[in-house]
Amino acid sequence: MALLGGAGLLSGCETIEDFFGTSRRPLPGTRIAVLAQDERTRVSADRNFNAAITLPPPVARADWPQAGGTLGHSPGHVALAPNLAEAWRSSFGSGSGYRSRITGAPIVAGDTVFVSDAYGAVSAFATANGRRRWRFDSSRENESDGAVGAGIAFDNGVLYVSTGLAELIALDPADASVKWRVNLPAPSRGGMTVAGGRVLIPTMDQLFGFSVEDGRRVWSYRASAAATAPLGTPSPAVEGDVAVAGFASGEVVAIRVADGRVLWTESLAAAGRISLAEVSGIRALPVISDGRVVAVGMGGLSVAIDLRSGRRLWERELGGPNSPYVAGEWVFAVTDAGEAAAVSRDDGRVRWVTAITPAAAANRAPGLLAPPILASGQLYVGTGAGELVALNPIDGVIIGRRRMPGGVTIQPAIAGDTMFVATDDATLVALRASA
């Protein structure tokens, strides 16, 4: 564990100054990634696989109330003007750093966008002009160190906040007044879904169902323990009364929302190309689309699972920490090798692969990409280098790059005519059609 931790820290650092602030001399020696990157995703060689990528018509979304846009994390092809320009930007607090991390994506309800910073402070901004309406510090009294962001979700007129200091809070979204506040059995790491009268919160190896009425714990599920875990937990995907959750152990579990009864389990563990330790956890949001579950593991494997039976439909050696995006018959994914790919939802064959990160940057931080999002014929992918990259989803060709005020490693939200991007330095940027 000590070896893995040290190697992980060094692999993300370019100079000794990153630790001590005293020198810009590059670290000596050959840089070797903790997770092996010697094999890249490849286009399927089957000559019979020549179907053209077609997209469903774009549909406007009025809101983006939870992580992933919808309960199933499948908002589809979203309507948005392609000629985006910055409408406004606002700071929302503390950004990601060595000991802190923004783990919750922005959400939109009505005319308000909500976002949480790296220490769990939640802010509300007017979507029209970026004016701050309120700021709520979710930390306990006299206890703020050690928090890792906060998860936020909106449902039925209530804003829910799960914190890294092990609390679940229900707020009035108009003024941030507290409706109720309860302790969690373990710290939250950003993942949360509200559906069917339950607040679903995953931890490293457990999933809890709480009542939306008063925060009372209704049920819990314990997965296998994991020796190592990714930073951040994925929000469960929900369709009807079925929730699908991923865990640090690599398990994928389908559970009844109402009572926590397990319907089926799968595993993405021990599947990929690992060099120093078995890191096969799941940080990407699972996606439910047309009766299929698409799940991506950090161990280098993606799978499609039949939602009803739990039967594995296909698997592909394509993994990483980022959530896939499903639109029609296609899955768009980004890998920990800095690539974007289009994969057939039906059989897992790869139609195209594009390197997102320039070669020089890829040598330093190959995995720092945001989950993709599809809007009006363009596939957008944020990068840790501070860019929002637009690709043609039909062939993967990069058609534009926009500089952002900080790294973009969290999926944006789209509501109305605006894309909301939260950067790693805690700047919220609104992009909409230029006049």
Short mmCIF file of C-alpha atoms in Angstrom, two decimals:
data_model
loop_
_atom_site.label_atom_id
_atom_site.label_comp_id
_atom_site.label_asym_id
_atom_site.label_seq_id
_atom_site.Cartn_x
_atom_site.Cartn_y
_atom_site.Cartn_z
CA MET A 1 0.00 0.00 0.00
CA ALA A 2 2.81 2.39 0.83
CA LEU A 3 4.52 1.61 -2.46
CA LEU A 4 1.32 2.15 -4.42
CA GLY A 5 0.60 5.43 -2.64
CA GLY A 6 4.08 6.79 -3.24
CA ALA A 7 4.12 5.76 -6.87
CA GLY A 8 0.68 7.25 -7.43
CA LEU A 9 1.75 10.59 -6.00
CA LEU A 10 4.98 10.72 -7.98
CA SER A 11 3.36 9.67 -11.26
CA GLY A 12 1.13 12.74 -11.16
CA CYS A 13 3.97 15.17 -10.38
CA GLU A 14 6.26 16.85 -12.88
CA THR A 15 8.75 18.51 -10.56
CA ILE A 16 9.88 18.46 -6.96
CA GLU A 17 8.28 21.89 -6.62
CA ASP A 18 4.86 20.22 -6.70
CA PHE A 19 5.57 18.91 -3.20
CA PHE A 20 7.88 21.46 -1.59
CA GLY A 21 7.62 24.62 -3.71
CA THR A 22 11.41 25.08 -3.89
CA SER A 23 12.71 23.72 -7.18
CA ARG A 24 11.68 23.41 -10.82
CA ARG A 25 14.20 20.64 -11.55
CA PRO A 26 12.45 17.62 -13.17
CA LEU A 27 12.54 14.43 -11.15
CA PRO A 28 15.33 12.17 -12.45
CA GLY A 29 14.82 8.73 -13.95
CA THR A 30 12.39 7.08 -16.32
CA ARG A 31 8.71 7.78 -15.70
CA ILE A 32 6.65 4.58 -15.47
CA ALA A 33 2.86 4.75 -15.07
CA VAL A 34 1.30 2.87 -12.15
CA LEU A 35 -1.44 1.65 -14.48
CA ALA A 36 0.10 0.15 -17.62
CA GLN A 37 -0.69 2.12 -20.79
CA ASP A 38 1.22 0.02 -23.31
CA GLU A 39 -1.93 -1.08 -25.13
CA ARG A 40 -4.28 1.46 -26.66
CA THR A 41 -7.90 1.01 -27.62
CA ARG A 42 -8.14 -0.27 -31.17
CA VAL A 43 -10.84 -0.02 -33.81
CA SER A 44 -12.54 -3.38 -34.38
CA ALA A 45 -10.93 -5.23 -37.31
CA ASP A 46 -14.09 -7.03 -38.42
CA ARG A 47 -14.65 -6.12 -42.07
CA ASN A 48 -18.38 -6.67 -41.67
CA PHE A 49 -18.53 -3.92 -39.05
CA ASN A 50 -19.19 -0.94 -41.29
CA ALA A 51 -22.39 0.54 -39.88
CA ALA A 52 -22.40 4.32 -39.94
CA ILE A 53 -22.97 6.14 -36.68
CA THR A 54 -26.38 7.77 -36.57
CA LEU A 55 -27.64 9.87 -33.70
CA PRO A 56 -31.15 10.39 -32.38
CA PRO A 57 -32.56 13.91 -32.87
CA PRO A 58 -31.39 16.42 -30.25
CA VAL A 59 -33.89 17.09 -27.47
CA ALA A 60 -33.89 20.16 -25.24
CA ARG A 61 -33.52 19.64 -21.49
CA ALA A 62 -35.11 22.06 -19.05
CA ASP A 63 -33.04 20.90 -16.09
CA TRP A 64 -30.16 18.66 -14.98
CA PRO A 65 -31.22 17.72 -11.44
CA GLN A 66 -28.75 14.96 -10.57
CA ALA A 67 -25.33 13.68 -11.57
CA GLY A 68 -25.47 12.28 -15.10
CA GLY A 69 -28.49 14.40 -16.00
CA THR A 70 -31.17 11.73 -15.50
CA LEU A 71 -31.77 8.90 -13.04
CA GLY A 72 -30.38 6.42 -15.57
CA HIS A 73 -27.43 8.73 -16.40
CA SER A 74 -28.59 8.71 -20.01
CA PRO A 75 -29.78 12.18 -21.11
CA GLY A 76 -29.20 11.25 -24.76
CA HIS A 77 -28.55 13.75 -27.52
CA VAL A 78 -29.12 17.16 -25.90
CA ALA A 79 -30.14 20.23 -27.89
CA LEU A 80 -27.65 23.12 -27.62
CA ALA A 81 -26.42 25.74 -30.05
CA PRO A 82 -22.99 24.75 -31.45
CA ASN A 83 -21.48 28.27 -31.51
CA LEU A 84 -20.91 28.55 -27.78
CA ALA A 85 -19.46 31.62 -26.11
CA GLU A 86 -18.83 32.44 -22.48
CA ALA A 87 -21.87 34.15 -20.94
CA TRP A 88 -20.50 34.48 -17.40
CA ARG A 89 -18.15 32.93 -14.88
CA SER A 90 -18.26 32.83 -11.06
CA SER A 91 -15.98 31.42 -8.37
CA PHE A 92 -17.64 28.88 -6.09
CA GLY A 93 -14.98 28.36 -3.43
CA SER A 94 -11.99 26.06 -2.96
CA GLY A 95 -10.68 24.07 -5.88
CA SER A 96 -9.14 20.62 -6.09
CA GLY A 97 -5.69 20.20 -4.62
CA TYR A 98 -3.31 17.76 -2.97
CA ARG A 99 -5.57 17.22 0.06
CA SER A 100 -8.93 18.26 -1.35
CA ARG A 101 -11.05 17.33 -4.32
CA ILE A 102 -14.23 18.51 -6.02
CA THR A 103 -16.25 15.31 -6.34
CA GLY A 104 -19.76 16.52 -7.17
CA ALA A 105 -20.85 17.68 -10.62
CA PRO A 106 -23.01 20.80 -11.07
CA ILE A 107 -26.79 20.36 -11.24
CA VAL A 108 -29.55 22.64 -12.52
CA ALA A 109 -33.13 23.03 -11.29
CA GLY A 110 -35.37 25.81 -12.56
CA ASP A 111 -33.41 29.03 -12.89
CA THR A 112 -30.67 28.00 -10.45
CA VAL A 113 -27.42 26.06 -10.88
CA PHE A 114 -25.97 24.40 -7.77
CA VAL A 115 -22.34 23.35 -7.29
CA SER A 116 -20.15 22.21 -4.38
CA ASP A 117 -16.49 23.00 -3.83
CA ALA A 118 -13.64 20.80 -2.59
CA TYR A 119 -14.57 21.33 1.09
CA GLY A 120 -18.28 20.71 0.73
CA ALA A 121 -19.48 24.32 0.54
CA VAL A 122 -22.56 24.41 -1.72
CA SER A 123 -23.39 27.52 -3.76
CA ALA A 124 -26.46 28.52 -5.76
CA PHE A 125 -26.17 30.81 -8.79
CA ALA A 126 -28.75 32.38 -11.09
CA THR A 127 -28.52 30.64 -14.46
CA ALA A 128 -29.16 33.90 -16.33
CA ASN A 129 -26.24 35.98 -15.06
CA GLY A 130 -24.20 33.96 -12.54
CA ARG A 131 -25.26 36.03 -9.53
CA ARG A 132 -24.72 34.09 -6.31
CA ARG A 133 -27.97 33.52 -4.45
CA TRP A 134 -26.54 31.81 -1.39
CA ARG A 135 -23.64 29.77 -0.03
CA PHE A 136 -24.05 26.93 2.48
CA ASP A 137 -21.09 25.56 4.46
CA SER A 138 -21.90 21.87 4.98
CA SER A 139 -19.06 21.23 7.43
CA ARG A 140 -19.77 20.42 11.05
CA GLU A 141 -19.07 23.07 13.67
CA ASN A 142 -15.33 23.21 14.47
CA GLU A 143 -14.68 20.39 12.00
CA SER A 144 -13.73 21.18 8.42
CA ASP A 145 -10.42 19.44 7.68
CA GLY A 146 -10.50 16.21 5.74
CA ALA A 147 -13.65 16.83 3.74
CA VAL A 148 -13.63 15.57 0.17
CA GLY A 149 -16.21 17.61 -1.66
CA ALA A 150 -19.92 16.90 -1.44
CA GLY A 151 -22.55 15.22 -3.53
CA ILE A 152 -25.68 17.18 -4.46
CA ALA A 153 -29.01 16.18 -5.98
CA PHE A 154 -32.37 17.87 -6.48
CA ASP A 155 -35.70 16.08 -6.23
CA ASN A 156 -39.29 17.20 -5.67
CA GLY A 157 -38.37 20.67 -4.45
CA VAL A 158 -35.59 19.63 -2.07
CA LEU A 159 -31.79 19.90 -2.44
CA TYR A 160 -29.89 16.99 -0.86
CA VAL A 161 -26.23 17.20 0.17
CA SER A 162 -24.02 14.25 1.18
CA THR A 163 -20.68 15.22 2.73
CA GLY A 164 -17.22 13.86 3.24
CA LEU A 165 -17.75 14.46 6.94
CA ALA A 166 -20.44 11.77 7.02
CA GLU A 167 -23.65 13.79 6.97
CA LEU A 168 -26.77 13.85 4.81
CA ILE A 169 -28.54 17.21 4.71
CA ALA A 170 -31.86 18.26 3.16
CA LEU A 171 -32.03 21.94 2.19
CA ASP A 172 -34.65 24.36 0.94
CA PRO A 173 -33.18 25.31 -2.47
CA ALA A 174 -34.59 28.84 -2.22
CA ASP A 175 -32.55 29.95 0.80
CA ALA A 176 -30.45 26.93 1.98
CA SER A 177 -32.41 26.59 5.21
CA VAL A 178 -31.98 23.11 6.71
CA LYS A 179 -35.02 20.83 6.64
CA TRP A 180 -33.25 17.95 8.38
CA ARG A 181 -29.70 16.74 8.99
CA VAL A 182 -28.55 13.22 9.91
CA ASN A 183 -25.28 11.35 10.38
CA LEU A 184 -24.10 8.85 7.76
CA PRO A 185 -22.50 5.53 8.76
CA ALA A 186 -19.42 6.48 6.68
CA PRO A 187 -18.15 9.51 4.73
CA SER A 188 -19.70 10.19 1.36
CA ARG A 189 -17.38 10.72 -1.60
CA GLY A 190 -19.67 12.59 -3.96
CA GLY A 191 -22.01 9.84 -5.17
CA MET A 192 -25.74 10.24 -4.51
CA THR A 193 -29.04 9.54 -6.28
CA VAL A 194 -32.57 10.41 -5.16
CA ALA A 195 -35.39 8.22 -6.51
CA GLY A 196 -38.51 6.41 -5.36
CA GLY A 197 -38.62 8.12 -1.98
CA ARG A 198 -35.05 7.09 -1.18
CA VAL A 199 -31.71 8.88 -1.04
CA LEU A 200 -29.15 6.35 -2.26
CA ILE A 201 -25.61 6.98 -1.00
CA PRO A 202 -22.67 4.68 -1.75
CA THR A 203 -19.49 4.50 0.32
CA MET A 204 -16.37 2.43 -0.39
CA ASP A 205 -18.07 -0.91 0.25
CA GLN A 206 -21.69 -0.13 1.16
CA LEU A 207 -24.86 1.32 -0.33
CA PHE A 208 -27.45 2.93 1.93
CA GLY A 209 -31.07 3.82 1.30
CA PHE A 210 -32.45 6.71 3.37
CA SER A 211 -35.98 8.07 3.55
CA VAL A 212 -36.46 11.43 1.82
CA GLU A 213 -38.91 12.42 4.55
CA ASP A 214 -36.55 12.55 7.51
CA GLY A 215 -33.23 10.91 6.59
CA ARG A 216 -34.06 7.68 8.41
CA ARG A 217 -31.98 4.73 7.21
CA VAL A 218 -34.29 2.20 5.55
CA TRP A 219 -31.82 -0.42 4.29
CA SER A 220 -28.16 -1.08 3.57
CA TYR A 221 -26.10 -3.37 1.35
CA ARG A 222 -22.48 -4.39 1.91
CA ALA A 223 -20.21 -5.23 -1.01
CA SER A 224 -16.85 -7.00 -0.81
CA ALA A 225 -14.04 -5.10 0.86
CA ALA A 226 -11.36 -3.57 -1.37
CA ALA A 227 -7.69 -3.11 -0.50
CA THR A 228 -7.47 0.00 -2.70
CA ALA A 229 -10.15 2.42 -3.80
CA PRO A 230 -10.49 5.26 -6.30
CA LEU A 231 -11.18 8.76 -4.99
CA GLY A 232 -14.88 9.36 -5.46
CA THR A 233 -17.87 7.03 -5.56
CA PRO A 234 -20.31 6.78 -8.47
CA SER A 235 -23.95 7.77 -8.10
CA PRO A 236 -26.19 4.75 -8.67
CA ALA A 237 -28.25 4.62 -11.86
CA VAL A 238 -31.98 4.03 -11.48
CA GLU A 239 -34.70 2.77 -13.80
CA GLY A 240 -38.11 2.13 -12.27
CA ASP A 241 -37.54 0.41 -8.93
CA VAL A 242 -34.07 -0.91 -9.82
CA ALA A 243 -30.84 0.82 -8.83
CA VAL A 244 -27.46 -0.22 -10.24
CA ALA A 245 -24.39 0.68 -8.18
CA GLY A 246 -20.64 0.23 -8.63
CA PHE A 247 -18.14 -0.29 -5.80
CA ALA A 248 -14.43 -0.04 -5.07
CA SER A 249 -14.21 -3.85 -5.21
CA GLY A 250 -15.23 -3.78 -8.88
CA GLU A 251 -18.67 -5.18 -8.13
CA VAL A 252 -21.76 -4.03 -10.03
CA VAL A 253 -24.98 -4.70 -8.12
CA ALA A 254 -28.66 -4.30 -9.01
CA ILE A 255 -30.84 -3.54 -5.98
CA ARG A 256 -34.50 -2.75 -5.42
CA VAL A 257 -34.84 0.92 -4.49
CA ALA A 258 -37.70 0.36 -2.07
CA ASP A 259 -36.25 -2.33 0.19
CA GLY A 260 -32.61 -2.97 -0.82
CA ARG A 261 -33.21 -6.52 -2.06
CA VAL A 262 -30.37 -7.69 -4.33
CA LEU A 263 -31.46 -8.70 -7.83
CA TRP A 264 -28.09 -9.63 -9.35
CA THR A 265 -24.36 -8.98 -9.06
CA GLU A 266 -21.49 -8.79 -11.56
CA SER A 267 -17.80 -7.98 -11.22
CA LEU A 268 -15.28 -5.97 -13.22
CA ALA A 269 -12.41 -6.94 -10.91
CA ALA A 270 -9.17 -8.63 -11.96
CA ALA A 271 -9.80 -7.89 -15.59
CA GLY A 272 -7.34 -5.27 -16.72
CA ARG A 273 -3.65 -4.56 -17.11
CA ILE A 274 -2.40 -3.65 -13.63
CA SER A 275 1.29 -3.16 -12.85
CA LEU A 276 1.78 -2.44 -9.12
CA ALA A 277 -1.50 -3.36 -7.50
CA GLU A 278 -4.97 -4.54 -8.29
CA VAL A 279 -6.90 -1.31 -8.74
CA SER A 280 -10.15 -2.48 -10.28
CA GLY A 281 -12.69 -0.28 -8.57
CA ILE A 282 -15.52 1.58 -10.27
CA ARG A 283 -15.62 5.36 -10.21
CA ALA A 284 -17.57 5.90 -13.44
CA LEU A 285 -21.33 6.30 -13.21
CA PRO A 286 -23.14 3.21 -14.50
CA VAL A 287 -25.55 4.01 -17.34
CA ILE A 288 -28.94 2.41 -18.00
CA SER A 289 -30.24 2.68 -21.56
CA ASP A 290 -32.87 0.63 -23.36
CA GLY A 291 -32.74 -2.21 -20.84
CA ARG A 292 -28.93 -2.39 -20.81
CA VAL A 293 -26.44 -1.39 -18.14
CA VAL A 294 -23.08 -0.07 -19.36
CA ALA A 295 -20.38 -0.06 -16.67
CA VAL A 296 -16.71 0.96 -16.87
CA GLY A 297 -14.04 -0.20 -14.41
CA MET A 298 -10.64 1.25 -13.57
CA GLY A 299 -9.09 -2.18 -14.09
CA GLY A 300 -9.43 -1.82 -17.87
CA LEU A 301 -12.79 -3.41 -18.62
CA SER A 302 -16.16 -2.15 -19.87
CA VAL A 303 -19.25 -4.37 -19.92
CA ALA A 304 -22.87 -4.29 -21.01
CA ILE A 305 -25.34 -6.15 -18.80
CA ASP A 306 -28.99 -7.00 -19.32
CA LEU A 307 -30.82 -4.98 -16.67
CA ARG A 308 -33.53 -7.58 -16.01
CA SER A 309 -31.45 -10.77 -15.81
CA GLY A 310 -27.94 -9.55 -14.98
CA ARG A 311 -26.56 -11.49 -17.96
CA ARG A 312 -23.35 -10.08 -19.43
CA LEU A 313 -23.95 -9.13 -23.06
CA TRP A 314 -20.42 -8.11 -24.06
CA GLU A 315 -17.13 -6.92 -22.63
CA ARG A 316 -14.36 -4.73 -24.00
CA GLU A 317 -10.85 -3.93 -22.76
CA LEU A 318 -11.55 -0.24 -22.35
CA GLY A 319 -11.49 1.25 -18.88
CA GLY A 320 -10.86 4.23 -16.68
CA PRO A 321 -12.51 6.51 -14.12
CA ASN A 322 -14.86 8.34 -16.48
CA SER A 323 -18.53 7.66 -17.08
CA PRO A 324 -19.65 6.51 -20.54
CA TYR A 325 -22.26 8.44 -22.52
CA VAL A 326 -24.97 6.58 -24.41
CA ALA A 327 -26.91 8.07 -27.32
CA GLY A 328 -29.02 5.84 -29.52
CA GLU A 329 -27.08 2.74 -30.54
CA TRP A 330 -23.68 4.12 -29.51
CA VAL A 331 -21.60 4.42 -26.37
CA PHE A 332 -19.07 7.24 -26.24
CA ALA A 333 -16.27 6.71 -23.73
CA VAL A 334 -12.95 8.22 -22.72
CA THR A 335 -10.11 6.06 -21.43
CA ASP A 336 -7.31 6.51 -18.93
CA ALA A 337 -4.95 6.64 -21.93
CA GLY A 338 -6.35 10.03 -22.99
CA GLU A 339 -8.53 8.69 -25.80
CA ALA A 340 -12.16 9.01 -26.83
CA ALA A 341 -13.92 6.09 -28.51
CA ALA A 342 -17.27 5.21 -30.07
CA VAL A 343 -18.48 1.71 -29.16
CA SER A 344 -21.51 -0.17 -30.43
CA ARG A 345 -24.05 -0.49 -27.64
CA ASP A 346 -25.24 -3.82 -29.06
CA ASP A 347 -21.98 -5.77 -29.27
CA GLY A 348 -19.12 -3.62 -27.94
CA ARG A 349 -17.24 -3.25 -31.21
CA VAL A 350 -15.19 -0.04 -31.54
CA ARG A 351 -16.02 2.25 -34.46
CA TRP A 352 -13.40 4.95 -33.95
CA VAL A 353 -10.71 6.03 -31.48
CA THR A 354 -9.25 9.55 -31.13
CA ALA A 355 -6.39 10.77 -28.95
CA ILE A 356 -7.75 13.76 -27.02
CA THR A 357 -4.69 14.87 -25.08
CA PRO A 358 -1.71 16.18 -27.08
CA ALA A 359 1.26 13.81 -26.95
CA ALA A 360 3.37 16.06 -24.69
CA ALA A 361 0.58 16.39 -22.14
CA ALA A 362 -0.33 12.70 -22.38
CA ASN A 363 3.14 11.77 -21.10
CA ARG A 364 2.48 13.76 -17.94
CA ALA A 365 -1.19 13.04 -17.15
CA PRO A 366 -2.83 10.60 -19.57
CA GLY A 367 -6.01 10.04 -17.59
CA LEU A 368 -7.12 13.60 -16.80
CA LEU A 369 -10.26 13.84 -18.90
CA ALA A 370 -13.88 14.53 -18.04
CA PRO A 371 -16.78 12.24 -18.93
CA PRO A 372 -18.08 13.13 -22.41
CA ILE A 373 -21.37 14.88 -23.14
CA LEU A 374 -23.21 14.99 -26.49
CA ALA A 375 -25.00 18.15 -27.58
CA SER A 376 -26.37 19.11 -31.02
CA GLY A 377 -24.01 16.97 -33.05
CA GLN A 378 -20.86 17.64 -31.05
CA LEU A 379 -19.19 15.42 -28.46
CA TYR A 380 -17.56 17.54 -25.74
CA VAL A 381 -14.70 16.27 -23.56
CA GLY A 382 -12.97 18.34 -20.90
CA THR A 383 -9.28 17.94 -20.13
CA GLY A 384 -7.15 18.44 -17.04
CA ALA A 385 -5.01 20.77 -19.15
CA GLY A 386 -7.83 23.33 -19.14
CA GLU A 387 -9.56 22.69 -22.45
CA LEU A 388 -13.05 21.79 -23.62
CA VAL A 389 -12.56 19.72 -26.76
CA ALA A 390 -15.33 19.26 -29.36
CA LEU A 391 -15.33 16.15 -31.57
CA ASN A 392 -17.49 15.02 -34.46
CA PRO A 393 -19.28 11.99 -32.96
CA ILE A 394 -19.66 10.39 -36.41
CA ASP A 395 -15.94 9.92 -37.06
CA GLY A 396 -14.12 11.19 -33.95
CA VAL A 397 -12.39 14.10 -35.69
CA ILE A 398 -11.53 16.98 -33.35
CA ILE A 399 -13.31 20.10 -34.59
CA GLY A 400 -12.45 22.61 -31.90
CA ARG A 401 -10.69 23.34 -28.61
CA ARG A 402 -11.76 26.00 -26.12
CA ARG A 403 -9.51 27.27 -23.35
CA MET A 404 -11.06 27.15 -19.88
CA PRO A 405 -9.93 28.94 -16.70
CA GLY A 406 -8.90 25.63 -15.11
CA GLY A 407 -8.78 21.90 -15.66
CA VAL A 408 -12.09 20.28 -16.62
CA THR A 409 -12.34 16.76 -15.18
CA ILE A 410 -16.01 16.83 -14.11
CA GLN A 411 -18.87 16.31 -16.55
CA PRO A 412 -20.66 19.57 -17.45
CA ALA A 413 -24.42 20.03 -17.09
CA ILE A 414 -26.75 21.28 -19.82
CA ALA A 415 -30.10 22.95 -19.21
CA GLY A 416 -32.05 25.25 -21.47
CA ASP A 417 -29.65 26.98 -23.82
CA THR A 418 -26.60 26.78 -21.55
CA MET A 419 -23.75 24.42 -20.72
CA PHE A 420 -22.41 24.81 -17.18
CA VAL A 421 -18.77 23.78 -16.67
CA ALA A 422 -17.18 23.46 -13.22
CA THR A 423 -13.39 23.66 -13.40
CA ASP A 424 -10.89 22.12 -11.00
CA ASP A 425 -10.00 25.57 -9.65
CA ALA A 426 -13.66 26.08 -8.59
CA THR A 427 -14.78 28.38 -11.38
CA LEU A 428 -18.27 27.87 -12.77
CA VAL A 429 -18.50 28.87 -16.45
CA ALA A 430 -21.73 29.31 -18.40
CA LEU A 431 -21.48 28.74 -22.15
CA ARG A 432 -24.33 29.62 -24.50
CA ALA A 433 -24.85 30.67 -28.10
CA SER A 434 -23.06 33.84 -29.07
CA ALA A 435 -25.17 36.72 -30.35
#
